[in-house]
Short mmCIF file of C-alpha atoms in Angstrom, two decimals:
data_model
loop_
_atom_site.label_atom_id
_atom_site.label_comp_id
_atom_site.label_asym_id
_atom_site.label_seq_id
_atom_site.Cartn_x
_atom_site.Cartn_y
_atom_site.Cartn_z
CA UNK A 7 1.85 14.37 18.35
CA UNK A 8 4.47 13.20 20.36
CA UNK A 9 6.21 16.58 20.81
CA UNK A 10 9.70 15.45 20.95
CA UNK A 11 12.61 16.44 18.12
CA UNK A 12 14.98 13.55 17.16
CA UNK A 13 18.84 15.12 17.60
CA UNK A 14 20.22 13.62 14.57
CA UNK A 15 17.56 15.55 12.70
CA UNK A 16 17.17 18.71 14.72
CA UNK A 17 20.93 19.06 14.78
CA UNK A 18 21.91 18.75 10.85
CA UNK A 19 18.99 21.48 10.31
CA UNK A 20 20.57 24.16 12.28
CA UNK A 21 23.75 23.98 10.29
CA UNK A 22 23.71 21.55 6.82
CA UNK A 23 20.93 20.24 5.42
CA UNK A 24 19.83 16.50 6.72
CA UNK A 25 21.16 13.52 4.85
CA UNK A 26 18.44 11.53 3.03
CA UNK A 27 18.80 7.43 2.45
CA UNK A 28 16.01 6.71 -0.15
CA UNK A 29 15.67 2.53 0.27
CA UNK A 30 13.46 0.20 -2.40
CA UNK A 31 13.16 -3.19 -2.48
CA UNK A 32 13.05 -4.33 -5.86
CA UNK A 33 11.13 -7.64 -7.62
CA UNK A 34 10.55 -8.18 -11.10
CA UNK A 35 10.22 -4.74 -11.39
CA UNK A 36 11.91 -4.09 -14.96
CA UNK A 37 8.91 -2.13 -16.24
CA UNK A 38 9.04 0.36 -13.28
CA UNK A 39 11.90 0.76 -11.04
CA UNK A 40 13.88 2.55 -14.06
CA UNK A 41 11.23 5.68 -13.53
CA UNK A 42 11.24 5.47 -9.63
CA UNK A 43 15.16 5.48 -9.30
CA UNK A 44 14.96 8.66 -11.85
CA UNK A 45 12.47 10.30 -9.77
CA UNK A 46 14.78 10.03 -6.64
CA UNK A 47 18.01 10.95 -8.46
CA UNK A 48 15.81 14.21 -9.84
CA UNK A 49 15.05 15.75 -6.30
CA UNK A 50 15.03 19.21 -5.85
CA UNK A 51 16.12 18.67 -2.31
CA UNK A 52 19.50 20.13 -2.09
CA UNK A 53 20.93 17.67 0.92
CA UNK A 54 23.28 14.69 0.47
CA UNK A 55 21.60 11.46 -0.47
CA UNK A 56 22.01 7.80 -1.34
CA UNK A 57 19.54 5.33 -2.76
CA UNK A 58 20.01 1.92 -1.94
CA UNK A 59 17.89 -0.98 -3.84
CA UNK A 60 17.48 -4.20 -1.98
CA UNK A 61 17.42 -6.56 -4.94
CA UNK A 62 15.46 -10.04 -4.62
CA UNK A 63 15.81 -13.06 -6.71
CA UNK A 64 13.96 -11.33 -10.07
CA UNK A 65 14.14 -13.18 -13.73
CA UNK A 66 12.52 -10.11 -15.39
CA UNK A 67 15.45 -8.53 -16.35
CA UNK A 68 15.80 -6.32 -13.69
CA UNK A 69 18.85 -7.42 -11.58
CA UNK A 70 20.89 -6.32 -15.26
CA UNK A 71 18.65 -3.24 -15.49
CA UNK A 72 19.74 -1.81 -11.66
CA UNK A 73 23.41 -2.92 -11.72
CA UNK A 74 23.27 -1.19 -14.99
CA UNK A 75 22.01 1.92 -12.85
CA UNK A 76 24.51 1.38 -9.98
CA UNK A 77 27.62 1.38 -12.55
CA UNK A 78 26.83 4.43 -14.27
CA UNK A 79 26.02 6.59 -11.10
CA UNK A 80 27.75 5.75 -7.59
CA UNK A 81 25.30 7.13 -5.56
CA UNK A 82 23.02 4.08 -6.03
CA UNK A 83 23.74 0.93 -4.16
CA UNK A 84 22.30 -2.62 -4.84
CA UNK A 85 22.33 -4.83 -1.97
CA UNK A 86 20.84 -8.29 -2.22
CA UNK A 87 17.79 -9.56 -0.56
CA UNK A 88 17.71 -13.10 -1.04
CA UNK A 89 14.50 -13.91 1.00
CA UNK A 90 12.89 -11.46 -1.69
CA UNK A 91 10.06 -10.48 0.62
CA UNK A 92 9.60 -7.03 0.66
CA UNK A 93 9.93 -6.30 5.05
CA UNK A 94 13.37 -8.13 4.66
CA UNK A 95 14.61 -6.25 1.61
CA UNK A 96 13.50 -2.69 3.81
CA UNK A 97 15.11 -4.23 6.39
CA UNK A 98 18.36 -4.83 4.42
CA UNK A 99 18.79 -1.81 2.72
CA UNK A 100 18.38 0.56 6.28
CA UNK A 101 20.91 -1.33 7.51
CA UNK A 102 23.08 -0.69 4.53
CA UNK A 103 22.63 3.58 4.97
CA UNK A 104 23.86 5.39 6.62
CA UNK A 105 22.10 9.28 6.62
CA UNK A 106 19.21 10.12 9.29
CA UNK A 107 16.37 9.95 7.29
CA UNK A 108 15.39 7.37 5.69
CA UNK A 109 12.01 7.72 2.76
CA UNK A 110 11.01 4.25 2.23
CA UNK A 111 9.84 3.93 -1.89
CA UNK A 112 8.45 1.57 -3.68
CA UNK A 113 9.57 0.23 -7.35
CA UNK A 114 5.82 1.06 -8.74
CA UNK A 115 6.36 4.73 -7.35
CA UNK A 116 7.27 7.94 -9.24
CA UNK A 117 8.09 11.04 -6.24
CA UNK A 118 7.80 14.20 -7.56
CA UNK A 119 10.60 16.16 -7.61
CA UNK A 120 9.55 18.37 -4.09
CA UNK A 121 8.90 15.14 -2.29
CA UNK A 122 12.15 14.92 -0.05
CA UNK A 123 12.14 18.62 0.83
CA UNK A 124 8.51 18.78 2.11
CA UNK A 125 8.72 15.52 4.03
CA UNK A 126 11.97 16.64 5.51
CA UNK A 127 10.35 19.96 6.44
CA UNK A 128 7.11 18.70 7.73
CA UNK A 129 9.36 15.54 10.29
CA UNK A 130 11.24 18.53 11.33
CA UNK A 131 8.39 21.10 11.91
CA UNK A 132 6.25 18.34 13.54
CA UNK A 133 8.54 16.49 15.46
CA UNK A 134 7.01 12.88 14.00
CA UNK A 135 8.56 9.45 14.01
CA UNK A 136 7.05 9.25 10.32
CA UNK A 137 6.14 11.11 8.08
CA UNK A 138 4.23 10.30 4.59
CA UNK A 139 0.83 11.78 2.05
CA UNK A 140 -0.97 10.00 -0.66
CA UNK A 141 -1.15 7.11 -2.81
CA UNK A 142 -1.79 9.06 -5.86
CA UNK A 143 -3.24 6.00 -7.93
CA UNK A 144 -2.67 6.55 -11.41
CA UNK A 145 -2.82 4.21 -14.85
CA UNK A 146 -2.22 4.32 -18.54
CA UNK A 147 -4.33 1.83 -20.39
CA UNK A 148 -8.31 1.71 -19.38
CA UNK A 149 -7.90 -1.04 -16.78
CA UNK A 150 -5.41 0.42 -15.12
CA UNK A 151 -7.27 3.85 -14.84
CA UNK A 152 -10.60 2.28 -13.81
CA UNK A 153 -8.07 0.35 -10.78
CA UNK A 154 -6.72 3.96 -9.90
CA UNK A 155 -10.03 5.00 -9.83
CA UNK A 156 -11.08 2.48 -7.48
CA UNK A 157 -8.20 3.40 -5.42
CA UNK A 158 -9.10 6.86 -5.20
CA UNK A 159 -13.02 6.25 -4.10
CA UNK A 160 -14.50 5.90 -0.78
CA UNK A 161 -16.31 2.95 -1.87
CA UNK A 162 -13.10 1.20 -3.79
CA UNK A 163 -10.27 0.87 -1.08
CA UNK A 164 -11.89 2.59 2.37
CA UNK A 165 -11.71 6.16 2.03
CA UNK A 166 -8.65 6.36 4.32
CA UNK A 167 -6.98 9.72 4.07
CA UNK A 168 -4.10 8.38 2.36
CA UNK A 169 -5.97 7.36 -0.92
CA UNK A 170 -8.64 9.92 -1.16
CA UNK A 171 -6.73 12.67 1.14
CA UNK A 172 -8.07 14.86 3.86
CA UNK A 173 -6.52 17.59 6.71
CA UNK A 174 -2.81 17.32 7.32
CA UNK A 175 -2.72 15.96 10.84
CA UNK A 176 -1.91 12.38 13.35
CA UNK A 177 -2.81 9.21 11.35
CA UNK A 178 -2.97 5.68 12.07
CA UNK A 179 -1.04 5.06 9.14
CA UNK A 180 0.56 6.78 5.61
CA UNK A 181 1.61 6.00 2.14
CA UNK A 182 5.38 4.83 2.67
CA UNK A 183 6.71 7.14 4.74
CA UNK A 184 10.00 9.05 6.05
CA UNK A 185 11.25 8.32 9.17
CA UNK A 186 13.55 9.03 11.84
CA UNK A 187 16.35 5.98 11.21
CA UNK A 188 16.70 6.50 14.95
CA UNK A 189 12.95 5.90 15.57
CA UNK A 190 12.84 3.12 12.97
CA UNK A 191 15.96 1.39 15.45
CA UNK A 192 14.09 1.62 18.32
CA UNK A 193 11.42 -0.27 17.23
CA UNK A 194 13.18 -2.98 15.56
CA UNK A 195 12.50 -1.87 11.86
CA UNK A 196 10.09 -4.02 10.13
CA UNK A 197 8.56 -7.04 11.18
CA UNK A 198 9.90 -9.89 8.32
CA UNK A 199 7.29 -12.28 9.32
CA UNK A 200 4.84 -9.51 7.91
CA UNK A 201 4.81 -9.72 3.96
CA UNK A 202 1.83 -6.79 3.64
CA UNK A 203 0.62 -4.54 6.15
CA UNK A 204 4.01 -4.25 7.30
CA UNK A 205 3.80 -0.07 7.31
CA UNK A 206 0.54 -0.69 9.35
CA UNK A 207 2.10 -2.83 11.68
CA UNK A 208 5.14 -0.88 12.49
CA UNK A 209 3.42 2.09 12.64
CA UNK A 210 1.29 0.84 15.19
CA UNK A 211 4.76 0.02 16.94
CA UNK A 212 5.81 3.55 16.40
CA UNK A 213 2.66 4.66 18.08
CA UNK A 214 2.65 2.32 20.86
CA UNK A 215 6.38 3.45 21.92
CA UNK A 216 5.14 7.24 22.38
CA UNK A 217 5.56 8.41 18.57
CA UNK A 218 3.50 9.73 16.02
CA UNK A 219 2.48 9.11 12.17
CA UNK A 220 2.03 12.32 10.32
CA UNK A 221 0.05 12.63 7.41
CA UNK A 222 -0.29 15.35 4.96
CA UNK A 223 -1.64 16.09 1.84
CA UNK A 224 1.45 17.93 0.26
CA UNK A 225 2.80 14.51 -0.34
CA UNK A 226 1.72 12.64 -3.62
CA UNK A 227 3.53 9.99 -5.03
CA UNK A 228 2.01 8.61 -7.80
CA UNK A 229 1.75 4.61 -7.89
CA UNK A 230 1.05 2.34 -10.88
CA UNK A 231 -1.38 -0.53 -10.58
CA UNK A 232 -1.84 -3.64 -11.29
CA UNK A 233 -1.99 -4.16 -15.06
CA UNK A 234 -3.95 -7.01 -15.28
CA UNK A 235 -7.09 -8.54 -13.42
CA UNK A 236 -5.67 -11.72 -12.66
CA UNK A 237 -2.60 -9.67 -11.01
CA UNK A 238 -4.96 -7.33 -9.29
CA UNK A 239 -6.94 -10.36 -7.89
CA UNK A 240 -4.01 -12.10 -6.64
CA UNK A 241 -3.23 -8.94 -4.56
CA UNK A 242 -6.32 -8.23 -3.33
CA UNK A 243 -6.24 -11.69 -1.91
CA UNK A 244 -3.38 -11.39 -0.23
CA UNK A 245 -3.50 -7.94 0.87
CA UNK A 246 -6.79 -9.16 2.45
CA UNK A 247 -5.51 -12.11 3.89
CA UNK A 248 -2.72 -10.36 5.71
CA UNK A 249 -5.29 -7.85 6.92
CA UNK A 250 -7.42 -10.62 8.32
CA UNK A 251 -3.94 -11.60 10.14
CA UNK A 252 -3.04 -8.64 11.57
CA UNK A 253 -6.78 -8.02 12.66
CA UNK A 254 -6.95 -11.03 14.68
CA UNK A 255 -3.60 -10.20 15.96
CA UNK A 256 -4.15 -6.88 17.19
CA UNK A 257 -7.87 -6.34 17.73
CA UNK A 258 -7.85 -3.42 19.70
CA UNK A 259 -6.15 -1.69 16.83
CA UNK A 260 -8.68 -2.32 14.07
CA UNK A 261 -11.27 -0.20 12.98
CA UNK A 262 -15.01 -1.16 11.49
CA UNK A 263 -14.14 -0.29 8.07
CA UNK A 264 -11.57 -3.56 7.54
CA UNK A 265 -14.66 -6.04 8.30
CA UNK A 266 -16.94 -4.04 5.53
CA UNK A 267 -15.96 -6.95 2.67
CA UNK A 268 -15.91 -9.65 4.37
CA UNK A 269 -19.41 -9.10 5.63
CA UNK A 270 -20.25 -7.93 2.26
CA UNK A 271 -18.80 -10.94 0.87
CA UNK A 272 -21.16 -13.31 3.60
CA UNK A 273 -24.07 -11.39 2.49
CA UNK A 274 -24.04 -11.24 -0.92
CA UNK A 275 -23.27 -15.63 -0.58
CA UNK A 276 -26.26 -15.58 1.46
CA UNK A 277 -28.50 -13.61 -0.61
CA UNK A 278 -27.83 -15.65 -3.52
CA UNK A 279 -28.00 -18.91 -1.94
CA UNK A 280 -31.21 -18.04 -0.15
CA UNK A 281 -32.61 -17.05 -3.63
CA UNK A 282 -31.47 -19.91 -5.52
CA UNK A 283 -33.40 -22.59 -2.94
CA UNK A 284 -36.39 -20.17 -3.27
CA UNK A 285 -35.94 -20.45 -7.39
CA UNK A 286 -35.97 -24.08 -6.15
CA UNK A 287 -39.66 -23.97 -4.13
CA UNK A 288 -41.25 -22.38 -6.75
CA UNK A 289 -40.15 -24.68 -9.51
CA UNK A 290 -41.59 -27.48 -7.27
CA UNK A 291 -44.49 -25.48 -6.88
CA UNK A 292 -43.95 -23.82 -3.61
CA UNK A 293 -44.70 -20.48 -2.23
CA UNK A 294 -40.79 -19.23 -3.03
CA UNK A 295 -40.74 -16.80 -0.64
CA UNK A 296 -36.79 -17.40 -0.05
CA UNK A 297 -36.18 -15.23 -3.37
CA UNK A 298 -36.19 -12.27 -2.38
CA UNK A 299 -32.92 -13.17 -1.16
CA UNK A 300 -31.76 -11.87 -4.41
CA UNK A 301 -32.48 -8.38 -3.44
CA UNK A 302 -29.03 -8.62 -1.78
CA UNK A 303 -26.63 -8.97 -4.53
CA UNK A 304 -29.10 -7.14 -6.54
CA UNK A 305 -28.16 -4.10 -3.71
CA UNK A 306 -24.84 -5.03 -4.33
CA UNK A 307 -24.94 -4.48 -7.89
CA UNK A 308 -27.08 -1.11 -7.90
CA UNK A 309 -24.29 0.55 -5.32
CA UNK A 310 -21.80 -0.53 -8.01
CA UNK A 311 -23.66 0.69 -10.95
CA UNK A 312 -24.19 3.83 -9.23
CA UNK A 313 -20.67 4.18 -8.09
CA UNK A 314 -19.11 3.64 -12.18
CA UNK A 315 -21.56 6.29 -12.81
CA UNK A 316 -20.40 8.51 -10.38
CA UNK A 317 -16.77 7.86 -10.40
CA UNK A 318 -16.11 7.47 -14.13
CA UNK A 319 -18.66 9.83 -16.24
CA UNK A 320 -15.02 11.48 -17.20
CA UNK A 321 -13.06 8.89 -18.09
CA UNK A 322 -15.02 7.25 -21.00
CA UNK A 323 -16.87 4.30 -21.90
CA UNK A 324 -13.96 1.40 -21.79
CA UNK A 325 -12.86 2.86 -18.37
CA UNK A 326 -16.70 2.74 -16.76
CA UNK A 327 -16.89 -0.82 -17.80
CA UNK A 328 -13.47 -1.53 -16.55
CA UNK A 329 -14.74 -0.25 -13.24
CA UNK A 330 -17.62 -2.58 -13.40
CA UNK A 331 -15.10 -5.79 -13.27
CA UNK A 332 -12.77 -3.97 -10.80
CA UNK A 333 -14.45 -3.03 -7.98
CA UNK A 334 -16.36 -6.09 -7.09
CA UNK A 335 -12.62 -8.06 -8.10
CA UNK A 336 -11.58 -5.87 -5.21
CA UNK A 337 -14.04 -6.05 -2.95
CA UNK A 338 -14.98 -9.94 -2.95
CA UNK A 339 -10.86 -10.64 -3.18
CA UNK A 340 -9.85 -8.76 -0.53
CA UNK A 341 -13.15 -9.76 1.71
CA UNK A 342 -12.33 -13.47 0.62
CA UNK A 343 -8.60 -12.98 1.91
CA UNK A 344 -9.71 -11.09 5.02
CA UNK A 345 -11.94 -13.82 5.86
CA UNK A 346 -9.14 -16.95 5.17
CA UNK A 347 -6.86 -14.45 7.19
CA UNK A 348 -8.87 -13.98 10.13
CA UNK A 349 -10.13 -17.53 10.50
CA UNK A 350 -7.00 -18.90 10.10
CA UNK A 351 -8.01 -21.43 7.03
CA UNK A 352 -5.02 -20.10 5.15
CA UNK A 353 -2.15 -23.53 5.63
CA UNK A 354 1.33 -20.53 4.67
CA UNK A 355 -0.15 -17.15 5.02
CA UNK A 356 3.84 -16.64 4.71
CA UNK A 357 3.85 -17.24 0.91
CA UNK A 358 1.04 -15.03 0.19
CA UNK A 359 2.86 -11.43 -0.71
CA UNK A 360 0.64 -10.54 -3.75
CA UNK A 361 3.93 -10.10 -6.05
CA UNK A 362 4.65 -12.32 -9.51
CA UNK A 363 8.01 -14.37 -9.05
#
């Protein structure tokens, strides 16, 4: 931990509670963002707040929907973001509070109602650049519950503390996050050329300059996925592709755990290619040796059997076979995109961001 105490923060505490800028960039988001807004305007923190909502180009419905919002209560602000990508429309609305802290949230987000007093406590008690808990995955209709599911296992997303939890403590990274606006300056906020992994990559910035990223359980926000498996696909591809980028980028910053499906990915290709010219030799009468290269996607698919199993035996019979589809969609999409990422065979890695225009 970096042991140092911001003065903006530090100094508010000792006398009025710290001001609290809640920022969201917003997207087609007319299913969710109504819920997430509520959830900030429903804080039990007792400081003075704003929420500001960087708005991109949506034809959902939703640029009505939050100027609607904005009319009715004037402590929520609606900025535009005409790029659309997400870095640029956190970038737009920090610049457009004003308070201290600033709690990055995202439109598929609900907080619960303690979230901005504990996160203020814990940035002022640990003297962190950011502070942030867990992506509490959670869905509604089968598919979406076996994707939370996913999200929630070691085997679905990584394990990393902030989707299956684990001791409060220094992180390499956390589920959105609230930061010091001062430490977010000093950095030079987001990096806009980054359309996912941009929390990552600044706070690997925030760690390079001397800070810290705090993570702690008492912070759950829960997050709606996907609700569809051609959406999920499409950002599991990019998420993966944009983790390939920043892993070539910064390669003294990645751990083993990133290049898990990608070489699952080139094994699984292998083993069934390697089986398929052995199903080849012994139709022409050879010794077809080569198939037991089918013992590696058959590996493939007993780890995933046993996982649905494990994972699912309370969740019922449509969610199990949900979880079937969904965790190889997520590891063989993201592994794909890591792959493209890393070896640079993507020709606009700029227009992958995973979102529906």
């Amino acid at each position: 931990m970096s042991g140092k105490m911001a003065s903006p923060v530090q100094e508010s505490a000792d006398t009025e509670l710290t001001g609290v800028s809640y920022i969201m960039p917003v997207l087609n988001e007319a299913s969710h963002v109504r819920a997430a807004v509520q959830s900030l305007l429903e804080q039990d923190y007792d400081g003075p707040f704003e929420v500001t909502l960087a708005l991109g180009p949506s034809i959902d419905g939703t640029t009505e929907l939050v100027e609607e919002m904005a009319a009715v209560d004037p402590r929520i602000r609606v900025v535009a973001n005409d790029v659309g990508s997400t870095p640029a429309g956190l970038n737009i609305a920090i610049r457009a509070s004003s308070y201290p802290v600033v709690i990055r949230v995202d439109a598929h987000s609900v907080l619960p109602r303690d979230y901005a007093r504990i996160a203020v406590e814990t940035l002022q008690r640990t003297g962190a650049d950011n502070v942030g808990g867990i992506m509490d995955a959670q869905g509604t209709a089968p598919f979406q519950q076996a994707v939370a599911r996913a999200y929630g296992t070691r085997i679905g997303l990584g394990g990393t503390p902030l989707h299956v939890g684990g001791p409060e403590g220094e992180a390499e990274t956390v589920y959105l996050g609230c930061f010091r606006r001062d430490s977010l300056l000093r950095v030079g906020m987001f990096d806009e050329g980054i359309k996912r992994g941009q929390d990552w990559e600044l706070n690997r910035r925030l760690r390079e300059h001397g800070g810290s990223v705090w993570f702690t359980p008492a912070l759950k926000v829960i997050y709606r996925p996907r609700p569809s498996l051609s959406r999920l696909a499409r950002q599991m591809v990019s998420t993966g592709l944009w983790r390939g980028e920043l892993a070539r980028r910064y390669p003294e910053s990645n751990g083993l755990r990133y290049f898990a499906p990608p070489v699952m990915v080139l094994g699984v290709t292998a083993g069934v290619l390697v089986g398929l010219v052995g199903l080849v030799q012994l139709l022409l009468g050879g010794p077809g040796w080569l198939l037991l290269g089918f013992l590696i996607p058959l590996a493939y698919f007993l780890i995933v059997a046993a996982a649905t199993v494990a994972s699912t035996r309370a969740d019922g019979v449509r969610v199990a076979l949900w979880f079937l589809v969904v965790l190889p969609c997520i590891h063989f999409c993201w592994g794909i995109g890591f792959l493209l990422g890393y070896l640079k065979l993507t020709t606009n890695i700029s227009a992958h961001t995973g979102r529906h225009q």
